[in-house]
CSV table of C-alpha atoms in Angstrom, one decimal:
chain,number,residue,atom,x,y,z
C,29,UNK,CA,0.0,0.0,0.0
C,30,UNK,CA,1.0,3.5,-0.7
C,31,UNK,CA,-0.6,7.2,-1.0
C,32,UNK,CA,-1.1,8.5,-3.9
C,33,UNK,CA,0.5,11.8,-3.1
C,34,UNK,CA,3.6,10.0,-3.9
C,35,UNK,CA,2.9,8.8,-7.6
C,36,UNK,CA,1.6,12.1,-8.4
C,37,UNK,CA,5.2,13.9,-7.9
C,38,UNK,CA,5.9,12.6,-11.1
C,39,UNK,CA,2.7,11.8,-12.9
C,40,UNK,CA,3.1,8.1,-12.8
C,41,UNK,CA,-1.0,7.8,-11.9
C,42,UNK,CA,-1.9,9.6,-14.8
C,43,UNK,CA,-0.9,7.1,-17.2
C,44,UNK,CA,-1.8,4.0,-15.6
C,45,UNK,CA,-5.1,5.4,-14.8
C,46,UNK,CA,-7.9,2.8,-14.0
C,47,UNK,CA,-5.5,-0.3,-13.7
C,48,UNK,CA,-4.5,0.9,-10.5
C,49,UNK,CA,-6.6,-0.3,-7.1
C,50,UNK,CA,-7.5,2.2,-4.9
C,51,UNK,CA,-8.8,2.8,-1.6
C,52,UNK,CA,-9.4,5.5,1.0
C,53,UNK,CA,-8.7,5.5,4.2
C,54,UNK,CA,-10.5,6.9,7.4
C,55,UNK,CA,-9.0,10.3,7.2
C,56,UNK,CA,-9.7,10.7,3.3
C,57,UNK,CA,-6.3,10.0,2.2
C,58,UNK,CA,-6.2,8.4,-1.4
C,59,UNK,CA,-4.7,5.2,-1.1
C,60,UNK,CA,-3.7,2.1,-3.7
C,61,UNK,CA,-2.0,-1.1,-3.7
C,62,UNK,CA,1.3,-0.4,-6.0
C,63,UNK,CA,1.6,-2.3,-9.5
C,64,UNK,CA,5.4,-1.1,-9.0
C,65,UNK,CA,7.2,0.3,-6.3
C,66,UNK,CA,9.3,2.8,-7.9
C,67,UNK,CA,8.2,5.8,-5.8
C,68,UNK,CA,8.9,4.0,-2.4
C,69,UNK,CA,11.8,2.7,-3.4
C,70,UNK,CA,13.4,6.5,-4.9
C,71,UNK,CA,11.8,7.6,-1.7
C,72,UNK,CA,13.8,5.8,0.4
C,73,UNK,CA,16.8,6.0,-1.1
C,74,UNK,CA,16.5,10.1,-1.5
C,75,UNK,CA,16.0,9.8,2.7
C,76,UNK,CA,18.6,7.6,3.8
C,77,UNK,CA,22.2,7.9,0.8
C,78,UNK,CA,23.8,11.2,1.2
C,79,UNK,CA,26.9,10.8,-0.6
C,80,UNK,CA,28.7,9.0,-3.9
C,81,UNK,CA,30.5,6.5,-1.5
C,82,UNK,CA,27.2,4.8,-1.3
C,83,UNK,CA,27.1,4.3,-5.0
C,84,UNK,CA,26.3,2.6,-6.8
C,85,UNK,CA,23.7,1.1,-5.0
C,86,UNK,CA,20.5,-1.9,-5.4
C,87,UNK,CA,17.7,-2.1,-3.9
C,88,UNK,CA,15.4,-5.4,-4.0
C,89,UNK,CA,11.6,-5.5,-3.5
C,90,UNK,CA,9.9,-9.2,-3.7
C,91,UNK,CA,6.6,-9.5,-2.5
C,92,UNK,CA,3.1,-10.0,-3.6
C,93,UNK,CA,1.2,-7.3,-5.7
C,94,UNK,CA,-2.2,-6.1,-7.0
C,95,UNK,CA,-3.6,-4.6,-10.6
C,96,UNK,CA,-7.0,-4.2,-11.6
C,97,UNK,CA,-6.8,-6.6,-14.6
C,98,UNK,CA,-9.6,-5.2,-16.8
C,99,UNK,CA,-10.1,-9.3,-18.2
C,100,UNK,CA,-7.8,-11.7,-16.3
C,101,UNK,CA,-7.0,-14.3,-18.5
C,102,UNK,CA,-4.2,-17.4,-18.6
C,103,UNK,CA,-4.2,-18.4,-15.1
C,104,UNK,CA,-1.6,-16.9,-13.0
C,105,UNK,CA,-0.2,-15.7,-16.1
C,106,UNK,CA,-2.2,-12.4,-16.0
C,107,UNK,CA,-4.3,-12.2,-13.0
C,108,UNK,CA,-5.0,-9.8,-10.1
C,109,UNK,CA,-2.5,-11.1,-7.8
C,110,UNK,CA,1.3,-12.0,-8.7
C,111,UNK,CA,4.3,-12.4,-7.4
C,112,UNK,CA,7.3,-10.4,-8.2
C,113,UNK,CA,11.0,-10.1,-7.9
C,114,UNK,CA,11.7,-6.2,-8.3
C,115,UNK,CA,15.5,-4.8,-7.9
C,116,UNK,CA,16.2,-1.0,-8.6
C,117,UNK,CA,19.3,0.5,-9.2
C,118,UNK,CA,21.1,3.9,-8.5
C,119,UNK,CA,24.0,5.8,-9.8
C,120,UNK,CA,26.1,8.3,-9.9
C,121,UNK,CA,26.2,8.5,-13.9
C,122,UNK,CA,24.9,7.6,-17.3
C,123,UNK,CA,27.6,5.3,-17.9
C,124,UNK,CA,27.9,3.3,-14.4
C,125,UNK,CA,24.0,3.0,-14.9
C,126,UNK,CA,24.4,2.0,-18.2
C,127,UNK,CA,26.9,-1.1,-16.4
C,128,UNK,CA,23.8,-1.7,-14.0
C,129,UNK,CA,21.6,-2.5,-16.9
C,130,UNK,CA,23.7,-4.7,-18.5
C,131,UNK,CA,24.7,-6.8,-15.8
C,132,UNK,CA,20.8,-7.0,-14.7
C,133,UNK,CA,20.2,-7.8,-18.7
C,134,UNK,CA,22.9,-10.7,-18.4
C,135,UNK,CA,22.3,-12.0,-15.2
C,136,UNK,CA,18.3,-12.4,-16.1
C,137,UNK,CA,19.6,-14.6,-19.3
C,138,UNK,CA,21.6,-16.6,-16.9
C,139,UNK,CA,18.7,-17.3,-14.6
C,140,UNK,CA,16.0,-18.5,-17.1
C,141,UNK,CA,19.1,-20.8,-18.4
C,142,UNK,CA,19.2,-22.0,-15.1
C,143,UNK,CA,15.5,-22.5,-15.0
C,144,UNK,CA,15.7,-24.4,-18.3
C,145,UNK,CA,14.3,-22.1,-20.4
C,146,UNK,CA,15.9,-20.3,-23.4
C,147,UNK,CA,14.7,-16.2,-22.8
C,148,UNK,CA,14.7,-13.6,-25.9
C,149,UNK,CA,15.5,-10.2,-25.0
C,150,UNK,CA,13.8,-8.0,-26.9
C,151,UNK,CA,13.7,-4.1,-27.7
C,152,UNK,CA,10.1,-3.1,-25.3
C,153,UNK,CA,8.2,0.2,-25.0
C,154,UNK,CA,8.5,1.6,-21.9
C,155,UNK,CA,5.3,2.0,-20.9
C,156,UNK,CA,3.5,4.0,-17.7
C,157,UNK,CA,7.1,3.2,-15.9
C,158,UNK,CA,9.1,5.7,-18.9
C,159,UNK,CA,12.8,5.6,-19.4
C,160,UNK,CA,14.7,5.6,-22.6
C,161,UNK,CA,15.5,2.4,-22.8
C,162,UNK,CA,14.0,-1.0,-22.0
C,163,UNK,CA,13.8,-5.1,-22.7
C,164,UNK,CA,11.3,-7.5,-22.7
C,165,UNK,CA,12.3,-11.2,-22.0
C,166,UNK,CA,10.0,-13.7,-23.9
C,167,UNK,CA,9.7,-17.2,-23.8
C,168,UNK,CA,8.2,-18.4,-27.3
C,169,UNK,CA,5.5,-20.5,-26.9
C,170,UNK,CA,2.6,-21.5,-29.4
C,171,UNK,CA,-0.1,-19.8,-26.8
C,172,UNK,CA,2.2,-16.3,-25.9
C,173,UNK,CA,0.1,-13.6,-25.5
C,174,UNK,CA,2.3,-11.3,-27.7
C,175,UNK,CA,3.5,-11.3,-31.1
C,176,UNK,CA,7.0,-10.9,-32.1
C,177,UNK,CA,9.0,-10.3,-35.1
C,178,UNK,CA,12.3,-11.4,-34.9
C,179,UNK,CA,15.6,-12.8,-36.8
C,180,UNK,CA,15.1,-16.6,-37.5
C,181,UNK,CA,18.1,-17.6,-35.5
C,182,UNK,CA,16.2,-16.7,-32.3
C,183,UNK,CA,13.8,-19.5,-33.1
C,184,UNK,CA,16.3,-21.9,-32.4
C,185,UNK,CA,19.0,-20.1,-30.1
C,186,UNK,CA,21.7,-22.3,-31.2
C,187,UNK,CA,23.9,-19.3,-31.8
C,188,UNK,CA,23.6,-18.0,-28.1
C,189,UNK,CA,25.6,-20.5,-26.6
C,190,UNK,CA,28.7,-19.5,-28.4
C,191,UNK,CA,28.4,-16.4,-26.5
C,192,UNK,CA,30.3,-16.1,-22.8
C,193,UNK,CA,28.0,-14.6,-20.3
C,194,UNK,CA,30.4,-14.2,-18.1
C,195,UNK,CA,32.5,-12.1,-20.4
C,196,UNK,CA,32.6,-8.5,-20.9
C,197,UNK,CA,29.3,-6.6,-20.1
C,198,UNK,CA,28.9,-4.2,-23.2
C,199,UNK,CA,30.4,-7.0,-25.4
C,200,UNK,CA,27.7,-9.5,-24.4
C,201,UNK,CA,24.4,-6.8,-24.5
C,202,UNK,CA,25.4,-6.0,-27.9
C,203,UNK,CA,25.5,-9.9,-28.8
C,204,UNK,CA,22.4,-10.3,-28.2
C,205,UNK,CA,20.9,-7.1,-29.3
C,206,UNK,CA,22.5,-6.9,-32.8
C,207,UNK,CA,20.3,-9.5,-34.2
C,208,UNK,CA,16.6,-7.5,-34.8
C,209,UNK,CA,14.2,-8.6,-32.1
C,210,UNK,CA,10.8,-6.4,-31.3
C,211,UNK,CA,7.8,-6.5,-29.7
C,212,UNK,CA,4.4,-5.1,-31.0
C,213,UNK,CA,5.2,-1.5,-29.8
C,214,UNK,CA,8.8,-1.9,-31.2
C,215,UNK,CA,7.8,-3.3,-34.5
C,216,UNK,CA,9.9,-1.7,-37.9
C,217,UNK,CA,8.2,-2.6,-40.8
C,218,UNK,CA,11.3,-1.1,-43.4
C,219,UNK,CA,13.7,-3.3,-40.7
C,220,UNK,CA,11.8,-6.1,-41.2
C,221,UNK,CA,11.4,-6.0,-45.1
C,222,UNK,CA,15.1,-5.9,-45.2
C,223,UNK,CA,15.2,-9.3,-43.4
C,224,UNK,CA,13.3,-10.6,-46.3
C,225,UNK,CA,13.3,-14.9,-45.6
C,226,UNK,CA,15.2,-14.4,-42.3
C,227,UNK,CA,12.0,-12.4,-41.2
C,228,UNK,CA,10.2,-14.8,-38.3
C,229,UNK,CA,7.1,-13.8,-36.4
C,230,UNK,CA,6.4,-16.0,-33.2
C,231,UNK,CA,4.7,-15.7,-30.2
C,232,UNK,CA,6.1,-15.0,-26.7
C,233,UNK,CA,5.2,-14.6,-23.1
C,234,UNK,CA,6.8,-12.1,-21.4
C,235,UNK,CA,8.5,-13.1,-17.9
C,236,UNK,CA,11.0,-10.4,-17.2
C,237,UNK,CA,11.4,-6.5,-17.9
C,238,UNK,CA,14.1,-4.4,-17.5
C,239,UNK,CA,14.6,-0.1,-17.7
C,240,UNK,CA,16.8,2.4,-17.5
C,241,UNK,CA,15.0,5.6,-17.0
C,242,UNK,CA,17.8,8.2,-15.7
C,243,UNK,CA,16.5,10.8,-13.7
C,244,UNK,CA,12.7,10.2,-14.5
C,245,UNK,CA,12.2,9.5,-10.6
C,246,UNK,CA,15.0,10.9,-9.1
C,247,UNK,CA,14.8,14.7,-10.2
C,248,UNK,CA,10.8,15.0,-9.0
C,249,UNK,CA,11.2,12.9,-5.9
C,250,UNK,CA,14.8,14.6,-4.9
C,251,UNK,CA,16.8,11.9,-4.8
C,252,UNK,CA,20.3,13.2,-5.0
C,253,UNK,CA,24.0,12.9,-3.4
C,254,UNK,CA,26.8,14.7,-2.9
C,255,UNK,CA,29.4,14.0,-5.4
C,256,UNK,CA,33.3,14.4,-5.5
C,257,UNK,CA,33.3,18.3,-5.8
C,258,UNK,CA,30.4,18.4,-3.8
C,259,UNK,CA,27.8,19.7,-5.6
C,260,UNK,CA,24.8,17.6,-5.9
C,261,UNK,CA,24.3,14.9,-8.1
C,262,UNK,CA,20.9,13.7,-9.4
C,263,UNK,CA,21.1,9.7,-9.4
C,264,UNK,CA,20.5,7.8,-12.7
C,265,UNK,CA,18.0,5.4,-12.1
C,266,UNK,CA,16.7,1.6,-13.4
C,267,UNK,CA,14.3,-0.8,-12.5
C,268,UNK,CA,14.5,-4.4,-13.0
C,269,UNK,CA,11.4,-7.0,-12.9
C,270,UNK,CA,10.8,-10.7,-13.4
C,271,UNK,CA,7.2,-12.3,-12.3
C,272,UNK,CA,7.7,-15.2,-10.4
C,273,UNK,CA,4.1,-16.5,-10.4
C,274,UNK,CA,3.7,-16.2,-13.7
C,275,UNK,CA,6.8,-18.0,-14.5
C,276,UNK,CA,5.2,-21.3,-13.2
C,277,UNK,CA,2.5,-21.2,-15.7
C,278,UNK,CA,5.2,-20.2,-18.6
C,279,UNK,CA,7.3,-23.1,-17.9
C,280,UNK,CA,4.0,-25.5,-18.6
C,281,UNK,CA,3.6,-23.4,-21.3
C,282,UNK,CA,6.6,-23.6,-23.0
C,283,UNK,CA,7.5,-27.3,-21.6
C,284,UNK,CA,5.1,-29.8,-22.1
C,285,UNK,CA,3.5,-32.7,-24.2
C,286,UNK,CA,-0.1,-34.2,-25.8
C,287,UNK,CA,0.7,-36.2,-22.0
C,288,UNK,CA,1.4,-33.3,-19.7
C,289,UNK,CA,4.0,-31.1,-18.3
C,290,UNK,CA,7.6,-31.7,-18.9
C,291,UNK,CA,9.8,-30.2,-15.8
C,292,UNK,CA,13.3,-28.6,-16.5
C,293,UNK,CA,15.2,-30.9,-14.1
C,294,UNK,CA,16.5,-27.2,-12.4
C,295,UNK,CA,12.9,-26.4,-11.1
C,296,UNK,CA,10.9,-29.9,-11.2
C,297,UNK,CA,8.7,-30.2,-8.0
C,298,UNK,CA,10.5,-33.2,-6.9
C,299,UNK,CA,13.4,-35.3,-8.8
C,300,UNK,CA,11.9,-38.7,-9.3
C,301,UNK,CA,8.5,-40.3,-9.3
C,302,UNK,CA,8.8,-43.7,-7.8
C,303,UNK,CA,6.1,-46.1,-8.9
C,304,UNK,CA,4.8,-49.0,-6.7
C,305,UNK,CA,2.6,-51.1,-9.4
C,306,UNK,CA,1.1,-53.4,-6.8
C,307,UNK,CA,1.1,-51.7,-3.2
C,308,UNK,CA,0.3,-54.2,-0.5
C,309,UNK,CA,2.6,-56.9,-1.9
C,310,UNK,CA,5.6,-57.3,0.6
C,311,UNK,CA,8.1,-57.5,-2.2
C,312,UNK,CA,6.9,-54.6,-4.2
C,313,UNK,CA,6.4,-53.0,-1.2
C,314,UNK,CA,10.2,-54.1,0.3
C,315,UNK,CA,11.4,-52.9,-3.0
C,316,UNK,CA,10.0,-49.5,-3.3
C,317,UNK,CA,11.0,-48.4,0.5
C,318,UNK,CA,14.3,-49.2,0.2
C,319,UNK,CA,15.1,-47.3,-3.5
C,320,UNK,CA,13.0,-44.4,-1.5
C,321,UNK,CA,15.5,-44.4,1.2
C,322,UNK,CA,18.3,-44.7,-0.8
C,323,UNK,CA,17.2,-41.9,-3.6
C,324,UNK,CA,16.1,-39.4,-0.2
C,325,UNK,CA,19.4,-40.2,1.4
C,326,UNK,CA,21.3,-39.5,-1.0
C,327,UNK,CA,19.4,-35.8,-1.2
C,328,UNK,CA,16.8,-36.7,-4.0
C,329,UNK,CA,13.1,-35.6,-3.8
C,330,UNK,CA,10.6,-38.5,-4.4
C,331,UNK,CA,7.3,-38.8,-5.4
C,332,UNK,CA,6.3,-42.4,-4.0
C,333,UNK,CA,3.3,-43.4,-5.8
C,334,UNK,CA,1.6,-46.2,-3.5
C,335,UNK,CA,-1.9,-45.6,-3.9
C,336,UNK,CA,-3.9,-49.0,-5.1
C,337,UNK,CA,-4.5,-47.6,-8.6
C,338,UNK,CA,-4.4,-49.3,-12.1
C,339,UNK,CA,-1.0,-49.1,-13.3
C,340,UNK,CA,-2.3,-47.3,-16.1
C,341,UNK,CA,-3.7,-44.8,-14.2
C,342,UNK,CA,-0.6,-44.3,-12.0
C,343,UNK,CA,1.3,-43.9,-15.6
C,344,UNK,CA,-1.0,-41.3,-16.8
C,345,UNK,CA,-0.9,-39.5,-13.4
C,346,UNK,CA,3.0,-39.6,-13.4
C,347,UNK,CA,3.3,-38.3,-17.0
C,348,UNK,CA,0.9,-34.9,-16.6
C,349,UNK,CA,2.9,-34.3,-13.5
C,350,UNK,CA,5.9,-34.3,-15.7
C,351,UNK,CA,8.6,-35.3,-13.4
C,352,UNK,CA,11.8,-35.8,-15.1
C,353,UNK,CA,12.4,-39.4,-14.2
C,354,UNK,CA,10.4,-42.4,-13.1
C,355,UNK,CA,11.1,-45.1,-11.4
C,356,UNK,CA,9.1,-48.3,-11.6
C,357,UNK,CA,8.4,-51.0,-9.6
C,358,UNK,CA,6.5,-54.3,-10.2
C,359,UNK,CA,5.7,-57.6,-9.0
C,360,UNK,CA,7.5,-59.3,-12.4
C,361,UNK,CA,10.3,-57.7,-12.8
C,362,UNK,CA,11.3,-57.6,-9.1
C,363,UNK,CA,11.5,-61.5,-9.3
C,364,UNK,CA,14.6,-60.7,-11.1
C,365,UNK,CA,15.6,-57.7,-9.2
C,366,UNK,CA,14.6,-55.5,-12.5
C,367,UNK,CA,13.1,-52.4,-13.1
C,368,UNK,CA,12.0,-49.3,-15.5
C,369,UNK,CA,13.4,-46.3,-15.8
C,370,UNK,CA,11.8,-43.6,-17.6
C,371,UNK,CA,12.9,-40.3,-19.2
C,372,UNK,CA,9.7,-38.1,-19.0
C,373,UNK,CA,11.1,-35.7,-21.5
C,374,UNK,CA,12.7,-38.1,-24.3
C,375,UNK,CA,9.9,-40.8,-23.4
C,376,UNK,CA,12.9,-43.4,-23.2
C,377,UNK,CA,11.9,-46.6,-21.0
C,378,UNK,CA,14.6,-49.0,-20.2
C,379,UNK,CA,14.6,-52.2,-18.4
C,380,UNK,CA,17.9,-52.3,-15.7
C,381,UNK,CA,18.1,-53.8,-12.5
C,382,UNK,CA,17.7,-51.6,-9.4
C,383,UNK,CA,21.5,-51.2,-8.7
C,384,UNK,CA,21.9,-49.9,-12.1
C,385,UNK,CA,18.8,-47.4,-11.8
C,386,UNK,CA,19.7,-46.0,-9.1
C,387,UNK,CA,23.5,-45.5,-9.7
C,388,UNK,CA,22.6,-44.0,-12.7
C,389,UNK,CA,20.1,-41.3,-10.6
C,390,UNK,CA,22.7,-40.9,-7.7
C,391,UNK,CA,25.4,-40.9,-9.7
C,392,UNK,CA,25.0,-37.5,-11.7
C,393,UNK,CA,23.0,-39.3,-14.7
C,394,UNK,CA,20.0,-38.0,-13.6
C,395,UNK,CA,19.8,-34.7,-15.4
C,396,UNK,CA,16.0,-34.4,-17.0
């Protein structure tokens, strides 16, 4: 919650307008819940850093947020409520902000690689928020809410993994910002003519945005520092989003099958999903306990399916979940100390004996 005296410094409630949910309280003091926090954040900063020492400085903001979604729509993809991670940066200069940016810019591509999913960056209008320069990350995916237009090599991302994110800043924005990339606001049709067959239009969902937006906060809400000679120093400003909520239903999205969801190892809900085919028998059930001990000692996360089910429903269950391996367990193969083990993503089922299965899930073979 915030009062709106503090948007209007700068204007920022006149363009988001009716998206915004507001109360009042019992003294007649026009409240809302903040879509973005930039305000408090500037706010804070301008009462408690006095000096360039401090710079350059971030400031994180995670927590649960509001908007007056006109038509929610896509689950907790665009809803009321969602979760977000913000971070906000402050500088002393164009070009040290400039360094924020891109190292906010690379360190977003290294987290959705991390999460298993392979992020475009694209050129974005700024929106409500303002700045002069801003990115959209997008996940492509058949049922994205936006359309994109975008070099043909983004399609596959092959060529991104020739590039070192861990190399220098400037060299690795422009890498991935040479190749033409836009969003609807951002769309050049004379840009894209000139791509001619390497011309691709997809569609995206949008997980993480990032701006620089100088002194659009800092000038109106005074937040400034005392620099070398000093004299007074407005601070450049950025602001740096990704939704965590929504990023659930855009790895579904983006990861799944005619059979279900299809879990990036990284972020899968648990490791394995251990299947008991015929719960109550004493070997089955002798079985399935120990590989569940030995998996959970060894600092796995296991599903243990040991309802009394059809096996075929236990199969179907297993797959929507989407886990990235199963392990299963049944009266007939036991007899000769066998198993299966199942790749959910590549669908591969082998028979091996339960040594070998779970050496190969302990023993670093267990990537999904």
């Amino acid at each position: 919650m915030k009062y709106l005296r503090i948007c209007t410094k700068h204007q920022h409630n006149k363009p988001v307008g009716t998206l915004l949910l507001r109360i009042t309280d019992r003294h007649d003091r026009d409240m809302l819940y903040g879509p973005t926090n930039e305000e408090q954040i500037t706010q804070i900063f301008a009462e408690s850093v006095r000096s360039y020492r401090d710079l350059p400085k971030m400031l994180y903001h995670i927590q649960w947020k509001f908007r007056d979604e006109v038509r929610p729509r896509f689950g907790v993809m665009r809803g009321r409520e969602f979760l977000m991670k913000d971070s906000y940066s402050f500088d002393l200069d164009y070009d040290a902000s400039r360094a924020s940016y891109q190292k906010h810019f690379v360190s977003y591509l290294k987290t959705f690689e991390r999460l298993g999913l392979k992020a475009v960056p694209m050129a974005a209008d700024t929106g409500p928020i303002g700045g002069d320069m801003s990115h959209e990350f997008l996940i492509l995916a058949e049922t994205g809410e936006s359309e994109i237009a975008c070099h043909k090599d983004y399609l596959d991302n092959a060529w991104l993994k020739t590039i070192d994110l861990d190399g220098n800043l400037e060299t690795v924005f422009q890498a991935f910002t040479e190749k033409y990339a836009a969003t609807d606001e951002k769309r050049d049709a004379e840009a894209e003519a000139a791509l001619g067959d390497d011309l691709a239009v997809a569609r995206g969902i949008e997980v993480g945005h990032i701006f620089y937006f100088g002194t659009k906060y800092s000038e109106p809400m005074g937040a400034k520092v005392a620099g070398p000679d000093g004299q007074e120093v407005l601070c450049e400003m950025g602001s740096y989003g990704i939704g965590v909520s929504r990023l659930v239903g855009t790895v579904i999205e983006a990861s799944h099958d005619d059979d279900g969801i299809v879990w990036p190892a990284s972020i899968a809900p648990f490791d394995v999903g251990l299947i008991n085919l015929r719960s109550g028998d004493p070997a089955c059930d002798a079985a399935c306990d120990a590989m569940y001990d030995r998996l959970t000692g060894a600092g796995f996360e296991v599903l243990y399916d040991d309802r009394e089910e059809r096996a075929g429903a236990k199969f179907a269950d297993m797959d929507l979940i989407g886990l990235p391996w199963q392990l299963i367990a049944g009266p007939r193969g036991l007899e000769n100390d066998m198993v299966e083990l199942k790749n959910r993503r590549s669908g591969e089922r082998r028979e091996v004996s339960r040594e070998a299965a779970l050496n190969q899930l302990t023993g670093g073979g267990a990537a999904g």
